[in-house]
Amino acid sequence: MNIPYFSLLALLIPVAHAQGPAPDALVKSITQEVIAVLKQDKDIQAGDPKKVQELIETKVVPHFSFTRMTRIAMARNWRLASPEQQKELTAEFKTLLVRTYSTALSNYRDQAIDYKPLRARPEDVEVTVRSEVKRSGSSQTVAIDYEMEKTPGGWKAYDVKIEGVSLVTTYRDTFAGEVKEGGVDGLIKSLAAKNRQSERARSDKS
């Protein structure tokens, strides 16, 4: 998958309100707010890692269910982890995803977004927000679907599918291999090492 597509993940996110507009309406309003920041902030446009990180932390992180995302990526191996290990796995996976989003957000280039009608009933607690994204200067579109769940804290995204390919489940084979070889602790150490390496690389660029 091409990393710039993930920039859309930071743009198409719901506001955390237990009661309020439909998920697709929330997605649209936040999209406008984030795009406005991207267009106005010269530091972000220049790829300032601290400013990008701040935008991700304030606009993206609160509206994703990282625990569920980690559980999906771990599949049946999630049950092998103790509560403390599950907490550590979620923290490291969250850091990995945020790093990915930060890199992608720096590559945002005026994509046009077309939202599809929301197919959901008022009582639904899980919905899919569908969209098509067209790159600037291109006639090609990319289907981006957001799997969302209604929680006590509002609507939260727990997966993103790009042309039908799940962002979260793409990690499943890698995680399973790490657990098979080194157990749950081995996976935690591997994720932590990757995150430290990414942090050092980012620091070198600042």
PDB file of N, CA and C in Angstrom, residues 134-176:
ATOM      1  N   LYS A 134      -9.712  11.180  -4.783  1.00  0.00           N
ATOM      2  CA  LYS A 134      -9.058  11.418  -6.075  1.00  0.00           C
ATOM      3  C   LYS A 134      -7.839  12.289  -5.845  1.00  0.00           C
ATOM      4  N   ARG A 135      -6.717  11.817  -6.319  1.00  0.00           N
ATOM      5  CA  ARG A 135      -5.499  12.604  -6.192  1.00  0.00           C
ATOM      6  C   ARG A 135      -5.564  13.842  -7.076  1.00  0.00           C
ATOM      7  N   SER A 136      -4.902  14.883  -6.618  1.00  0.00           N
ATOM      8  CA  SER A 136      -4.859  16.112  -7.396  1.00  0.00           C
ATOM      9  C   SER A 136      -4.196  15.852  -8.747  1.00  0.00           C
ATOM     10  N   GLY A 137      -4.897  16.253  -9.816  1.00  0.00           N
ATOM     11  CA  GLY A 137      -4.351  16.092 -11.156  1.00  0.00           C
ATOM     12  C   GLY A 137      -4.490  14.695 -11.718  1.00  0.00           C
ATOM     13  N   SER A 138      -5.274  13.835 -11.053  1.00  0.00           N
ATOM     14  CA  SER A 138      -5.454  12.460 -11.525  1.00  0.00           C
ATOM     15  C   SER A 138      -6.934  12.123 -11.593  1.00  0.00           C
ATOM     16  N   SER A 139      -7.309  11.267 -12.535  1.00  0.00           N
ATOM     17  CA  SER A 139      -8.699  10.839 -12.656  1.00  0.00           C
ATOM     18  C   SER A 139      -8.944   9.554 -11.875  1.00  0.00           C
ATOM     19  N   GLN A 140      -7.886   8.950 -11.351  1.00  0.00           N
ATOM     20  CA  GLN A 140      -8.012   7.709 -10.598  1.00  0.00           C
ATOM     21  C   GLN A 140      -8.567   7.971  -9.206  1.00  0.00           C
ATOM     22  N   THR A 141      -9.444   7.077  -8.747  1.00  0.00           N
ATOM     23  CA  THR A 141      -9.988   7.188  -7.403  1.00  0.00           C
ATOM     24  C   THR A 141      -9.543   5.996  -6.560  1.00  0.00           C
ATOM     25  N   VAL A 142      -9.483   6.226  -5.268  1.00  0.00           N
ATOM     26  CA  VAL A 142      -9.120   5.170  -4.321  1.00  0.00           C
ATOM     27  C   VAL A 142     -10.228   5.068  -3.293  1.00  0.00           C
ATOM     28  N   ALA A 143     -10.754   3.856  -3.094  1.00  0.00           N
ATOM     29  CA  ALA A 143     -11.823   3.641  -2.118  1.00  0.00           C
ATOM     30  C   ALA A 143     -11.232   3.548  -0.719  1.00  0.00           C
ATOM     31  N   ILE A 144     -11.734   4.394   0.186  1.00  0.00           N
ATOM     32  CA  ILE A 144     -11.285   4.398   1.575  1.00  0.00           C
ATOM     33  C   ILE A 144     -12.520   4.183   2.456  1.00  0.00           C
ATOM     34  N   ASP A 145     -12.528   3.080   3.195  1.00  0.00           N
ATOM     35  CA  ASP A 145     -13.655   2.769   4.074  1.00  0.00           C
ATOM     36  C   ASP A 145     -13.206   2.809   5.529  1.00  0.00           C
ATOM     37  N   TYR A 146     -14.029   3.408   6.382  1.00  0.00           N
ATOM     38  CA  TYR A 146     -13.721   3.538   7.801  1.00  0.00           C
ATOM     39  C   TYR A 146     -14.714   2.729   8.613  1.00  0.00           C
ATOM     40  N   GLU A 147     -14.198   1.721   9.321  1.00  0.00           N
ATOM     41  CA  GLU A 147     -15.040   0.911  10.199  1.00  0.00           C
ATOM     42  C   GLU A 147     -15.102   1.619  11.551  1.00  0.00           C
ATOM     43  N   MET A 148     -16.322   1.935  11.981  1.00  0.00           N
ATOM     44  CA  MET A 148     -16.491   2.724  13.196  1.00  0.00           C
ATOM     45  C   MET A 148     -17.455   2.053  14.154  1.00  0.00           C
ATOM     46  N   GLU A 149     -17.211   2.273  15.445  1.00  0.00           N
ATOM     47  CA  GLU A 149     -18.081   1.721  16.475  1.00  0.00           C
ATOM     48  C   GLU A 149     -18.533   2.838  17.411  1.00  0.00           C
ATOM     49  N   LYS A 150     -19.736   2.687  17.918  1.00  0.00           N
ATOM     50  CA  LYS A 150     -20.269   3.661  18.855  1.00  0.00           C
ATOM     51  C   LYS A 150     -19.915   3.222  20.267  1.00  0.00           C
ATOM     52  N   THR A 151     -19.175   4.056  20.976  1.00  0.00           N
ATOM     53  CA  THR A 151     -18.728   3.745  22.329  1.00  0.00           C
ATOM     54  C   THR A 151     -19.307   4.772  23.296  1.00  0.00           C
ATOM     55  N   PRO A 152     -19.171   4.538  24.602  1.00  0.00           N
ATOM     56  CA  PRO A 152     -19.631   5.553  25.559  1.00  0.00           C
ATOM     57  C   PRO A 152     -18.967   6.909  25.339  1.00  0.00           C
ATOM     58  N   GLY A 153     -17.771   6.893  24.725  1.00  0.00           N
ATOM     59  CA  GLY A 153     -17.075   8.147  24.442  1.00  0.00           C
ATOM     60  C   GLY A 153     -17.350   8.692  23.064  1.00  0.00           C
ATOM     61  N   GLY A 154     -18.284   8.077  22.331  1.00  0.00           N
ATOM     62  CA  GLY A 154     -18.622   8.555  21.003  1.00  0.00           C
ATOM     63  C   GLY A 154     -18.166   7.590  19.927  1.00  0.00           C
ATOM     64  N   TRP A 155     -18.330   7.984  18.665  1.00  0.00           N
ATOM     65  CA  TRP A 155     -17.920   7.159  17.536  1.00  0.00           C
ATOM     66  C   TRP A 155     -16.404   7.119  17.429  1.00  0.00           C
ATOM     67  N   LYS A 156     -15.863   5.900  17.293  1.00  0.00           N
ATOM     68  CA  LYS A 156     -14.426   5.728  17.139  1.00  0.00           C
ATOM     69  C   LYS A 156     -14.145   4.760  15.995  1.00  0.00           C
ATOM     70  N   ALA A 157     -13.072   5.026  15.281  1.00  0.00           N
ATOM     71  CA  ALA A 157     -12.669   4.149  14.178  1.00  0.00           C
ATOM     72  C   ALA A 157     -11.795   3.024  14.725  1.00  0.00           C
ATOM     73  N   TYR A 158     -12.015   1.803  14.209  1.00  0.00           N
ATOM     74  CA  TYR A 158     -11.194   0.677  14.647  1.00  0.00           C
ATOM     75  C   TYR A 158     -10.523  -0.036  13.472  1.00  0.00           C
ATOM     76  N   ASP A 159     -10.760   0.423  12.267  1.00  0.00           N
ATOM     77  CA  ASP A 159     -10.051  -0.113  11.101  1.00  0.00           C
ATOM     78  C   ASP A 159     -10.276   0.812   9.919  1.00  0.00           C
ATOM     79  N   VAL A 160      -9.356   0.734   8.984  1.00  0.00           N
ATOM     80  CA  VAL A 160      -9.461   1.486   7.738  1.00  0.00           C
ATOM     81  C   VAL A 160      -9.141   0.519   6.607  1.00  0.00           C
ATOM     82  N   LYS A 161      -9.967   0.540   5.573  1.00  0.00           N
ATOM     83  CA  LYS A 161      -9.735  -0.342   4.436  1.00  0.00           C
ATOM     84  C   LYS A 161      -9.471   0.496   3.194  1.00  0.00           C
ATOM     85  N   ILE A 162      -8.375   0.198   2.543  1.00  0.00           N
ATOM     86  CA  ILE A 162      -7.981   0.900   1.327  1.00  0.00           C
ATOM     87  C   ILE A 162      -8.127  -0.064   0.171  1.00  0.00           C
ATOM     88  N   GLU A 163      -9.091   0.238  -0.720  1.00  0.00           N
ATOM     89  CA  GLU A 163      -9.412  -0.674  -1.812  1.00  0.00           C
ATOM     90  C   GLU A 163      -9.699  -2.071  -1.272  1.00  0.00           C
ATOM     91  N   GLY A 164     -10.404  -2.119  -0.136  1.00  0.00           N
ATOM     92  CA  GLY A 164     -10.812  -3.388   0.449  1.00  0.00           C
ATOM     93  C   GLY A 164      -9.774  -4.065   1.312  1.00  0.00           C
ATOM     94  N   VAL A 165      -8.580  -3.500   1.390  1.00  0.00           N
ATOM     95  CA  VAL A 165      -7.509  -4.103   2.186  1.00  0.00           C
ATOM     96  C   VAL A 165      -7.451  -3.428   3.556  1.00  0.00           C
ATOM     97  N   SER A 166      -7.590  -4.232   4.609  1.00  0.00           N
ATOM     98  CA  SER A 166      -7.602  -3.717   5.967  1.00  0.00           C
ATOM     99  C   SER A 166      -6.221  -3.276   6.419  1.00  0.00           C
ATOM    100  N   LEU A 167      -6.135  -2.054   6.953  1.00  0.00           N
ATOM    101  CA  LEU A 167      -4.884  -1.565   7.514  1.00  0.00           C
ATOM    102  C   LEU A 167      -4.457  -2.407   8.703  1.00  0.00           C
ATOM    103  N   VAL A 168      -5.407  -2.756   9.563  1.00  0.00           N
ATOM    104  CA  VAL A 168      -5.078  -3.457  10.801  1.00  0.00           C
ATOM    105  C   VAL A 168      -4.675  -4.906  10.546  1.00  0.00           C
ATOM    106  N   THR A 169      -5.425  -5.615   9.715  1.00  0.00           N
ATOM    107  CA  THR A 169      -5.131  -7.036   9.525  1.00  0.00           C
ATOM    108  C   THR A 169      -3.860  -7.275   8.707  1.00  0.00           C
ATOM    109  N   THR A 170      -3.334  -6.233   8.060  1.00  0.00           N
ATOM    110  CA  THR A 170      -2.073  -6.422   7.333  1.00  0.00           C
ATOM    111  C   THR A 170      -0.925  -6.721   8.291  1.00  0.00           C
ATOM    112  N   TYR A 171      -1.104  -6.393   9.568  1.00  0.00           N
ATOM    113  CA  TYR A 171      -0.078  -6.689  10.568  1.00  0.00           C
ATOM    114  C   TYR A 171      -0.222  -8.090  11.163  1.00  0.00           C
ATOM    115  N   ARG A 172      -1.319  -8.777  10.856  1.00  0.00           N
ATOM    116  CA  ARG A 172      -1.639 -10.021  11.558  1.00  0.00           C
ATOM    117  C   ARG A 172      -0.575 -11.101  11.364  1.00  0.00           C
ATOM    118  N   ASP A 173      -0.141 -11.320  10.125  1.00  0.00           N
ATOM    119  CA  ASP A 173       0.860 -12.369   9.867  1.00  0.00           C
ATOM    120  C   ASP A 173       2.185 -12.053  10.547  1.00  0.00           C
ATOM    121  N   THR A 174       2.590 -10.778  10.478  1.00  0.00           N
ATOM    122  CA  THR A 174       3.839 -10.371  11.123  1.00  0.00           C
ATOM    123  C   THR A 174       3.773 -10.585  12.630  1.00  0.00           C
ATOM    124  N   PHE A 175       2.675 -10.168  13.230  1.00  0.00           N
ATOM    125  CA  PHE A 175       2.510 -10.336  14.679  1.00  0.00           C
ATOM    126  C   PHE A 175       2.502 -11.810  15.059  1.00  0.00           C
ATOM    127  N   ALA A 176       1.805 -12.626  14.271  1.00  0.00           N
ATOM    128  CA  ALA A 176       1.725 -14.063  14.558  1.00  0.00           C
ATOM    129  C   ALA A 176       3.112 -14.698  14.490  1.00  0.00           C
TER     130      ALA A 176
END
